[in-house]
Each structure stands twice: as structure tokens, then as C-alpha cells.
Short mmCIF file of C-alpha atoms in Angstrom, two decimals:
data_model
loop_
_atom_site.label_atom_id
_atom_site.label_comp_id
_atom_site.label_asym_id
_atom_site.label_seq_id
_atom_site.Cartn_x
_atom_site.Cartn_y
_atom_site.Cartn_z
CA MET N 189 12.83 162.40 -28.27
CA LEU N 190 15.49 164.71 -27.10
CA SER N 191 18.18 162.16 -27.67
CA ARG N 192 17.01 161.47 -31.18
CA LEU N 193 17.25 165.14 -31.93
CA VAL N 194 20.73 165.23 -30.50
CA LEU N 195 21.51 162.29 -32.75
CA LEU N 196 20.35 164.21 -35.74
CA SER N 197 22.84 166.87 -34.86
CA ALA N 198 25.99 166.77 -36.87
CA SER N 199 28.01 163.76 -35.96
CA SER N 200 30.77 165.52 -37.78
CA LEU N 201 29.75 168.78 -39.29
CA LYS N 202 33.02 170.60 -39.18
CA GLY N 203 34.05 173.22 -41.62
CA SER N 204 30.50 173.65 -42.68
CA GLY N 205 30.99 176.68 -44.78
CA PRO N 206 28.93 175.93 -47.83
CA ILE N 207 26.94 173.22 -46.09
CA GLY N 208 26.09 175.32 -43.09
CA ALA N 209 24.32 177.74 -45.31
CA GLY N 210 21.98 174.96 -46.31
CA VAL N 211 21.48 173.48 -42.87
CA VAL N 212 20.78 176.76 -41.17
CA GLN N 213 18.28 177.96 -43.68
CA ALA N 214 19.30 181.50 -43.84
CA THR N 215 18.10 184.42 -45.75
CA ARG N 216 21.65 185.42 -45.47
CA CYS N 217 21.83 189.08 -44.85
CA LEU N 218 24.80 191.04 -45.97
CA ARG N 219 27.76 190.44 -43.79
CA THR N 220 28.42 194.13 -43.54
CA SER N 221 26.43 197.08 -42.40
CA SER N 222 23.79 198.71 -44.53
CA GLN N 223 26.45 200.45 -46.60
CA SER N 224 27.72 197.57 -48.64
CA LEU N 225 31.38 197.59 -49.47
CA ALA N 226 32.53 196.48 -52.83
CA PRO N 227 34.48 194.28 -53.27
CA VAL N 228 33.00 192.09 -50.56
CA PRO N 229 35.60 191.43 -47.85
CA PRO N 230 36.76 187.80 -47.65
CA LEU N 231 35.40 185.37 -45.09
CA PRO N 232 37.17 185.33 -41.76
CA GLU N 233 39.50 182.39 -41.35
CA GLU N 234 38.40 181.10 -37.97
CA GLY N 235 35.09 181.25 -36.22
CA GLY N 236 34.51 182.29 -32.66
CA LYS N 237 36.33 180.11 -30.19
CA VAL N 238 34.27 177.50 -28.42
CA ARG N 239 35.43 175.37 -25.53
CA HIS N 240 34.35 171.74 -25.20
CA GLY N 241 32.18 172.22 -28.23
CA ILE N 242 29.37 174.07 -26.56
CA PHE N 243 30.68 176.85 -24.33
CA PRO N 244 31.82 180.04 -26.04
CA GLU N 245 35.21 181.27 -24.99
CA GLU N 246 33.82 184.67 -24.06
CA PHE N 247 32.15 183.13 -21.04
CA PHE N 248 35.46 181.93 -19.69
CA GLN N 249 37.04 185.29 -20.40
CA LEU N 250 34.20 187.00 -18.60
CA LEU N 251 34.82 185.07 -15.39
CA TYR N 252 38.59 185.05 -15.59
CA PRO N 253 39.32 188.36 -13.79
CA LYS N 254 37.23 187.44 -10.78
CA THR N 255 37.67 183.70 -10.46
CA GLY N 256 40.72 182.75 -12.49
CA VAL N 257 40.99 179.74 -14.71
CA THR N 258 38.94 177.26 -12.66
CA GLY N 259 36.05 179.63 -12.07
CA PRO N 260 33.74 178.50 -14.86
CA TYR N 261 34.42 174.85 -14.08
CA MET N 262 33.55 175.35 -10.42
CA LEU N 263 30.46 177.17 -11.53
CA GLY N 264 29.54 174.29 -13.76
CA THR N 265 30.11 171.72 -11.04
CA GLY N 266 28.12 173.66 -8.48
CA LEU N 267 25.31 174.18 -10.94
CA LEU N 268 25.23 170.51 -11.74
CA CYS N 269 25.12 169.54 -8.08
CA TYR N 270 22.33 171.99 -7.49
CA LEU N 271 20.29 170.72 -10.39
CA LEU N 272 20.77 167.12 -9.35
CA SER N 273 20.10 167.61 -5.70
CA LYS N 274 16.98 169.63 -6.20
CA GLU N 275 15.95 167.28 -8.99
CA ILE N 276 15.54 170.06 -11.41
CA TYR N 277 17.46 167.73 -13.67
CA ILE N 278 15.82 164.33 -13.18
CA VAL N 279 17.84 161.19 -13.61
CA ASN N 280 15.81 158.67 -15.55
CA HIS N 281 16.20 156.38 -18.52
CA GLU N 282 16.74 159.30 -20.81
CA THR N 283 19.83 160.26 -18.89
CA ILE N 284 21.40 156.97 -19.92
CA TYR N 285 20.40 157.61 -23.52
CA ALA N 286 21.85 161.08 -23.38
CA LEU N 287 25.12 159.91 -21.90
CA THR N 288 25.51 157.07 -24.36
CA ILE N 289 24.66 159.06 -27.38
CA GLY N 290 26.68 162.00 -26.18
CA GLY N 291 29.66 159.69 -25.85
CA ILE N 292 29.12 158.32 -29.31
CA ILE N 293 28.82 161.80 -30.77
CA VAL N 294 31.96 162.99 -29.05
CA TYR N 295 33.83 159.92 -30.24
CA CYS N 296 32.63 160.37 -33.84
CA VAL N 297 33.48 164.04 -33.88
CA LYS N 298 36.92 163.42 -32.52
CA LYS N 299 37.59 160.60 -34.95
CA PHE N 300 36.01 161.76 -38.18
CA GLY N 301 36.08 165.47 -37.64
CA PRO N 302 39.39 166.33 -39.29
CA GLY N 303 38.73 164.04 -42.26
CA PHE N 304 35.39 165.59 -42.88
CA ALA N 305 36.86 169.02 -42.42
CA GLU N 306 39.40 168.32 -45.12
CA PHE N 307 36.72 167.01 -47.41
CA ALA N 308 34.59 170.08 -46.89
CA ASP N 309 37.60 172.33 -47.34
CA LYS N 310 38.37 170.62 -50.60
CA ILE N 311 34.85 171.18 -51.83
CA TYR N 312 35.11 174.77 -50.83
CA GLU N 313 38.43 175.13 -52.59
CA GLU N 314 36.95 173.63 -55.75
CA GLN N 315 34.05 176.01 -55.69
CA LEU N 316 36.39 178.91 -55.15
CA ALA N 317 38.61 177.75 -57.99
CA LYS N 318 35.62 177.49 -60.30
CA ALA N 319 34.48 180.96 -59.42
CA GLU N 320 38.00 182.27 -59.89
CA ALA N 321 38.26 180.53 -63.22
CA ALA N 322 35.00 182.03 -64.36
CA LYS N 323 36.15 185.44 -63.26
CA GLU N 324 39.50 184.99 -64.96
CA SER N 325 37.93 183.77 -68.16
CA SER N 326 35.49 186.63 -68.29
CA ILE N 327 38.29 189.09 -67.56
CA SER N 328 40.42 187.60 -70.32
CA ILE N 329 37.50 187.67 -72.72
CA LEU N 330 36.91 191.29 -71.94
CA ALA N 331 40.59 192.08 -72.30
CA LYS N 332 40.63 190.35 -75.68
CA SER N 333 37.61 192.25 -76.81
CA ILE N 334 39.33 195.45 -75.70
CA GLU N 335 42.30 194.47 -77.83
CA ALA N 336 40.08 193.74 -80.78
CA GLU N 337 38.35 197.06 -80.33
CA LYS N 338 41.66 198.90 -80.30
CA LYS N 339 42.68 197.05 -83.43
CA GLU N 340 39.47 198.06 -85.12
CA GLN N 341 40.12 201.64 -84.17
CA TRP N 342 43.57 201.41 -85.66
CA ARG N 343 42.06 199.95 -88.79
CA VAL N 344 39.64 202.80 -89.04
CA GLU N 345 42.58 205.15 -89.27
CA GLY N 346 43.65 203.32 -92.40
CA ARG N 347 40.38 204.06 -94.04
CA GLY N 348 41.68 207.42 -95.17
CA LEU N 349 44.45 205.74 -97.09
CA LEU N 350 41.97 203.36 -98.62
CA PHE N 351 39.84 206.21 -99.84
CA ASP N 352 42.85 208.00 -101.24
CA ALA N 353 43.79 204.92 -103.21
CA LYS N 354 40.26 204.57 -104.49
CA ARG N 355 40.16 208.20 -105.44
CA ASN N 356 43.38 207.74 -107.35
CA ASN N 357 41.93 204.75 -109.11
CA VAL N 358 38.88 206.65 -110.15
CA ALA N 359 40.95 209.58 -111.32
CA MET N 360 43.06 207.26 -113.39
CA LEU N 361 40.04 205.67 -114.92
CA LEU N 362 38.65 209.05 -115.82
CA GLU N 363 41.98 210.08 -117.29
CA THR N 364 42.25 206.92 -119.31
CA ASN N 365 38.76 207.35 -120.58
CA MET N 366 39.37 210.90 -121.57
CA ARG N 367 42.52 209.98 -123.42
CA GLU N 368 40.77 207.20 -125.23
CA ARG N 369 38.12 209.53 -126.35
CA LEU N 370 40.61 212.12 -127.42
CA HIS N 371 42.32 209.43 -129.45
CA MET N 372 39.08 208.43 -130.99
CA VAL N 373 38.23 211.99 -131.80
CA THR N 374 41.56 212.66 -133.45
CA ASN N 375 41.35 209.43 -135.39
CA GLU N 376 37.92 210.15 -136.65
CA VAL N 377 38.79 213.68 -137.60
CA LYS N 378 41.92 212.51 -139.36
CA ARG N 379 39.98 209.89 -141.19
CA ARG N 380 37.53 212.41 -142.45
CA LEU N 381 40.25 214.81 -143.46
CA ASP N 382 42.16 212.02 -145.23
CA TYR N 383 39.04 211.15 -147.04
CA GLN N 384 38.67 214.67 -148.24
CA ILE N 385 42.31 214.74 -149.33
CA ALA N 386 41.98 211.46 -151.15
CA LEU N 387 38.91 212.79 -152.82
CA GLN N 388 40.73 215.88 -153.99
CA ASN N 389 43.67 213.82 -155.21
CA LEU N 390 41.35 211.60 -157.06
CA HIS N 391 39.72 214.58 -158.64
CA ARG N 392 43.01 216.04 -159.75
CA ARG N 393 44.32 212.77 -161.06
CA MET N 394 41.20 212.11 -162.99
CA GLN N 395 41.37 215.59 -164.46
CA GLN N 396 45.01 215.06 -165.38
CA GLU N 397 44.44 211.73 -166.95
CA HIS N 398 41.47 212.90 -168.75
CA MET N 399 43.42 215.86 -170.09
CA ILE N 400 46.36 213.67 -171.08
CA ASN N 401 44.12 211.22 -172.82
CA TRP N 402 42.36 213.97 -174.57
CA VAL N 403 45.64 215.57 -175.65
CA GLU N 404 47.01 212.21 -176.86
CA LYS N 405 43.91 211.45 -178.71
CA SER N 406 43.92 214.79 -180.39
CA VAL N 407 47.63 214.46 -181.21
CA VAL N 408 47.26 210.96 -182.52
CA SER N 409 44.28 211.92 -184.50
CA SER N 410 46.18 214.95 -185.84
CA ILE N 411 48.99 212.80 -187.10
CA THR N 412 48.11 212.45 -190.81
CA PRO N 413 49.08 209.26 -192.63
CA GLN N 414 51.62 211.30 -194.60
CA GLN N 415 53.40 212.41 -191.50
CA GLU N 416 53.33 208.86 -190.24
CA LYS N 417 55.10 207.57 -193.36
CA GLU N 418 57.70 210.28 -193.13
CA SER N 419 58.37 209.59 -189.50
CA ILE N 420 58.63 205.84 -190.11
CA ALA N 421 61.10 206.43 -192.97
CA LYS N 422 63.12 208.72 -190.71
CA CYS N 423 63.12 206.15 -188.02
CA ILE N 424 64.41 203.50 -190.40
CA ALA N 425 67.13 205.80 -191.61
CA ASP N 426 68.13 206.59 -188.08
CA LEU N 427 68.22 202.92 -187.18
CA LYS N 428 70.43 202.19 -190.16
CA ALA N 429 72.80 204.91 -189.18
CA LEU N 430 72.89 203.58 -185.69
CA ALA N 431 73.58 200.10 -186.89
CA LYS N 432 76.46 201.38 -188.96
CA THR N 433 78.00 203.20 -186.10
CA SER N 434 77.64 200.18 -183.79
CA GLN N 435 79.14 197.92 -186.49
CA ALA N 436 82.04 200.30 -186.79
CA GLN N 437 82.48 200.26 -183.06
CA ALA N 438 82.44 196.50 -182.88
CA ALA N 439 85.08 196.25 -185.64
CA ALA N 440 87.31 198.81 -183.88
CA MET B 182 38.39 205.44 -23.66
CA ALA B 183 35.10 207.24 -23.38
CA ASP B 184 33.22 207.60 -26.64
CA ARG B 185 30.50 210.14 -27.03
CA PRO B 186 27.57 209.30 -24.72
CA VAL B 187 25.16 206.80 -26.25
CA PRO B 188 21.55 206.61 -25.10
CA VAL B 189 20.91 203.61 -22.83
CA ALA B 190 18.40 201.88 -24.99
CA GLU B 191 20.86 201.57 -27.86
CA LYS B 192 23.76 200.06 -25.94
CA ARG B 193 24.68 196.47 -26.42
CA LEU B 194 23.64 194.14 -23.64
CA MET B 195 27.16 193.57 -22.38
CA GLU B 196 27.73 197.27 -22.00
CA VAL B 197 24.57 197.97 -20.05
CA LYS B 198 25.25 198.43 -16.37
CA LEU B 199 23.18 196.40 -13.96
CA GLY B 200 21.22 199.36 -12.70
CA GLU B 201 20.30 200.39 -16.22
CA LEU B 202 18.89 197.03 -17.12
CA GLY B 203 15.30 198.04 -16.51
CA THR B 204 15.66 201.15 -18.62
CA TRP B 205 17.37 199.17 -21.29
CA LEU B 206 14.65 196.54 -21.44
CA GLY B 207 12.02 199.21 -21.47
CA GLY B 208 13.64 201.13 -24.28
CA ARG B 209 13.92 198.32 -26.77
CA ASP B 210 11.76 198.30 -29.86
CA TYR B 211 8.98 195.77 -29.34
CA SER B 212 6.94 196.48 -32.43
CA PRO B 213 6.57 193.49 -34.78
CA ASN B 214 9.14 195.02 -37.08
CA GLY B 215 11.43 195.55 -34.15
CA ILE B 216 11.06 191.97 -32.94
CA VAL B 217 11.74 190.64 -36.40
CA SER B 218 14.77 192.84 -36.73
CA MET B 219 15.90 191.65 -33.28
CA PHE B 220 15.83 188.07 -34.46
CA ARG B 221 17.46 188.94 -37.71
CA ARG B 222 20.28 190.81 -36.07
CA ALA B 223 20.87 187.98 -33.62
CA HIS B 224 20.90 185.46 -36.41
CA THR B 225 23.26 187.54 -38.50
CA ARG B 226 25.68 188.01 -35.66
CA TYR B 227 25.64 184.35 -34.67
CA TYR B 228 26.00 183.22 -38.26
CA ASN B 229 28.83 185.57 -39.07
CA LYS B 230 30.69 184.64 -35.94
CA TYR B 231 30.37 180.87 -35.87
CA ILE B 232 29.11 179.48 -39.17
CA GLY B 233 29.99 181.74 -42.04
CA VAL B 234 33.74 181.31 -41.76
CA LYS B 235 36.32 179.37 -43.67
CA LYS B 236 37.23 176.91 -40.94
CA GLY B 237 34.22 176.69 -38.71
CA GLY B 238 34.20 174.16 -35.91
CA ILE B 239 31.65 171.90 -34.35
CA GLY B 240 30.76 174.69 -31.92
CA GLY B 241 28.72 176.59 -34.46
CA ILE B 242 25.99 174.04 -34.71
CA ALA B 243 26.64 172.18 -31.48
CA MET B 244 25.78 175.26 -29.48
CA LEU B 245 22.48 175.59 -31.28
CA LEU B 246 21.63 171.98 -30.63
CA ALA B 247 22.68 172.14 -27.02
CA GLY B 248 20.47 175.15 -26.60
CA TYR B 249 17.64 173.28 -28.26
CA VAL B 250 18.12 170.35 -25.92
CA VAL B 251 18.05 172.61 -22.89
CA ILE B 252 14.97 174.47 -24.03
CA SER B 253 13.06 171.31 -24.80
CA TYR B 254 14.00 169.91 -21.40
CA VAL B 255 12.68 173.06 -19.79
CA TRP B 256 9.43 172.87 -21.78
CA SER B 257 8.84 169.25 -20.91
CA TYR B 258 9.76 169.61 -17.22
CA ASP B 259 6.13 169.47 -16.13
CA HIS B 260 5.81 166.12 -17.78
CA LEU B 261 9.08 164.88 -16.33
CA LYS B 262 8.23 165.99 -12.82
CA HIS B 263 6.53 162.67 -12.18
CA ASP B 264 9.77 160.78 -12.66
CA ARG B 265 11.36 162.35 -9.60
CA TRP B 266 13.06 160.03 -7.17
CA ARG B 267 12.14 161.91 -4.00
CA LYS B 268 9.15 163.94 -3.14
CA HIS B 269 10.80 166.46 -0.86
CA HIS B 270 14.04 168.12 -1.63
#
């Protein structure tokens, strides 16, 4: 039973950073005191030193001043002898199991330990890289959004110019409109005035013509037939005289 | 270097002098909350020292298992007593 449990123990659980957290089910408290620092300080590189896999180094350091380097080993040997001789540790079939399996475990750890450590380190590195990448990406996204925000602010400054241009446009439209209407007004007024002038001219011309016609008619009607004959005879005489003079000119 | 005097019950075990051990044991907080916090503190310290590091070794978990082996041997000693080779030591 004991040996099986020892078997279950890591045959090569080195570098168990992320895996250790799962094996030792931990409600992992904060690494720091109750005042939590931010940012969280990084993990220490190396764990506490352990000699022969199970004895913490502090024990050896504790006995060093009084007994030197071999002290703890002598203590261990004496303790072992005591336990065996008093049969507090009983040698039975399980001892053989324990020794065999202990040997196997030690062999496995020594052989596969470093390889597994590298594997675990690689996993850890990958996780770290992923977290870093996520952090970097979010930082870059935020930086970009800051840039965009600044650009938008710069654009907002241009809004004044935009409104000025629009105001100018509107003013021009109004101006154009007003000028059009002025044009229209002048044209209309001129048209009406021209009409009046034409009307007056017409009146005057009609009056003139009427008067002329009337005068002609009265003159023509006043010409008596006697006067007509006399004038015709005078005309003939004049024509003859003219013909004579022209004949004389042609001969000369 | 002498820091300001700390009351005995709050010292760490390694700093308690042998004569003060009784006082120290008596002064610890044995309420349920205290016991739980005792375990939690011990776990935190052990974890931070041996397991929660970048390059932990076999010692972190091997020590726990060795301790488990020892404790289970101690608990089953009464059963194992019958396997003794000699009756009188």
C-alpha cells in the first residue's frame, strides 16, 4: 500500500511549474502579503534547495556550526541503527518493495528528469509567450485606437474650415439668387416700359399717317380737273424742253 | 541586530528559544479560523518555496510524499508490530 503510493509519486515531475499547480490542488493564495503589489513580481528562478531529494538544505545548515559537514549523515546513520535495532522500523516484505521501487524511482528521476524538465520548461515558455503576445496585441490595439482618436480630434479642428466653406457657399447662392431676381425685375420693368413707349409711338405714327392721308385726300380732292389739265400740259412742256436740252448736250 | 521586541506568541518557530516553547505553544491561535489560517500559511509558504518557481526540482513533491510515507508508517505501526523478528529488544 505504501509502496504503491510511492509509485504514484512523480517518477519524474521536475520543473512542475504549471503542472504542480494542478497536482497540489491549491487555492493559490497571493504570493505576497495582504497588500498586493502591482505588477505582480516574477516567479523566483530556483526553489528551495533540497539534498538527496527529500532533505531540505536548511537542516544541514542548521547542524553545520555544531557538527560540521558529516553531522547530519551521522545523525541519519545513528537514527537508522536505532530504529532497526529497536524494531521501530520493521524489516519485512514491504522493505524489499520499498527498496526496489525506491531504486527504480531514483533511476527514472536521474535518467528522465532533465528531459522532462526541458519539456515542461518549453510548455511554460509557450504559455508565457502566448500571454506576452496577447498583452502585446492588446497594447498595440490600444495604441492604434489612441492614434485614431488623436486623428479624429485633429479632424474635428477642420470642422471650422468646413463650416466656413459651407457658409461661403450659401452666401454665394443667396447672392446669385438675388442677382437673378434683380435681373428679372429690371427686365420685366423694361419690358413694360418698352411696351408703353411702343404704344405711344404707335399712337403718334397712326396720328401722323392719318393726318397725312387726310391731307392728301383733301389735296387730291381739291385738285380740280382744270388744274389737272394745266399741270399735265406744263409737265409735257417741261419734258420737251428737257429733251431739247439733253439732245443739244448729246450733239455737243 | 535587535529589532523592536516582538511578543513571544508571534515569533516564528525557529526564533523561539527553547525555554519559551511552552509560552509559544500556548499563545497560538487555536480557534477554527486560526487552525485553518495555520494550514493555509504553511501551505502558502511551502508552495512558494518549493513548487511555485520556474525551475522546481523533484524535492518539492518528493518531500511531501516522503512525509506521507512516514506518517502512514507511523499510523499503521500497531498493525505492523506483529511482524517483529524479536520479542524483546
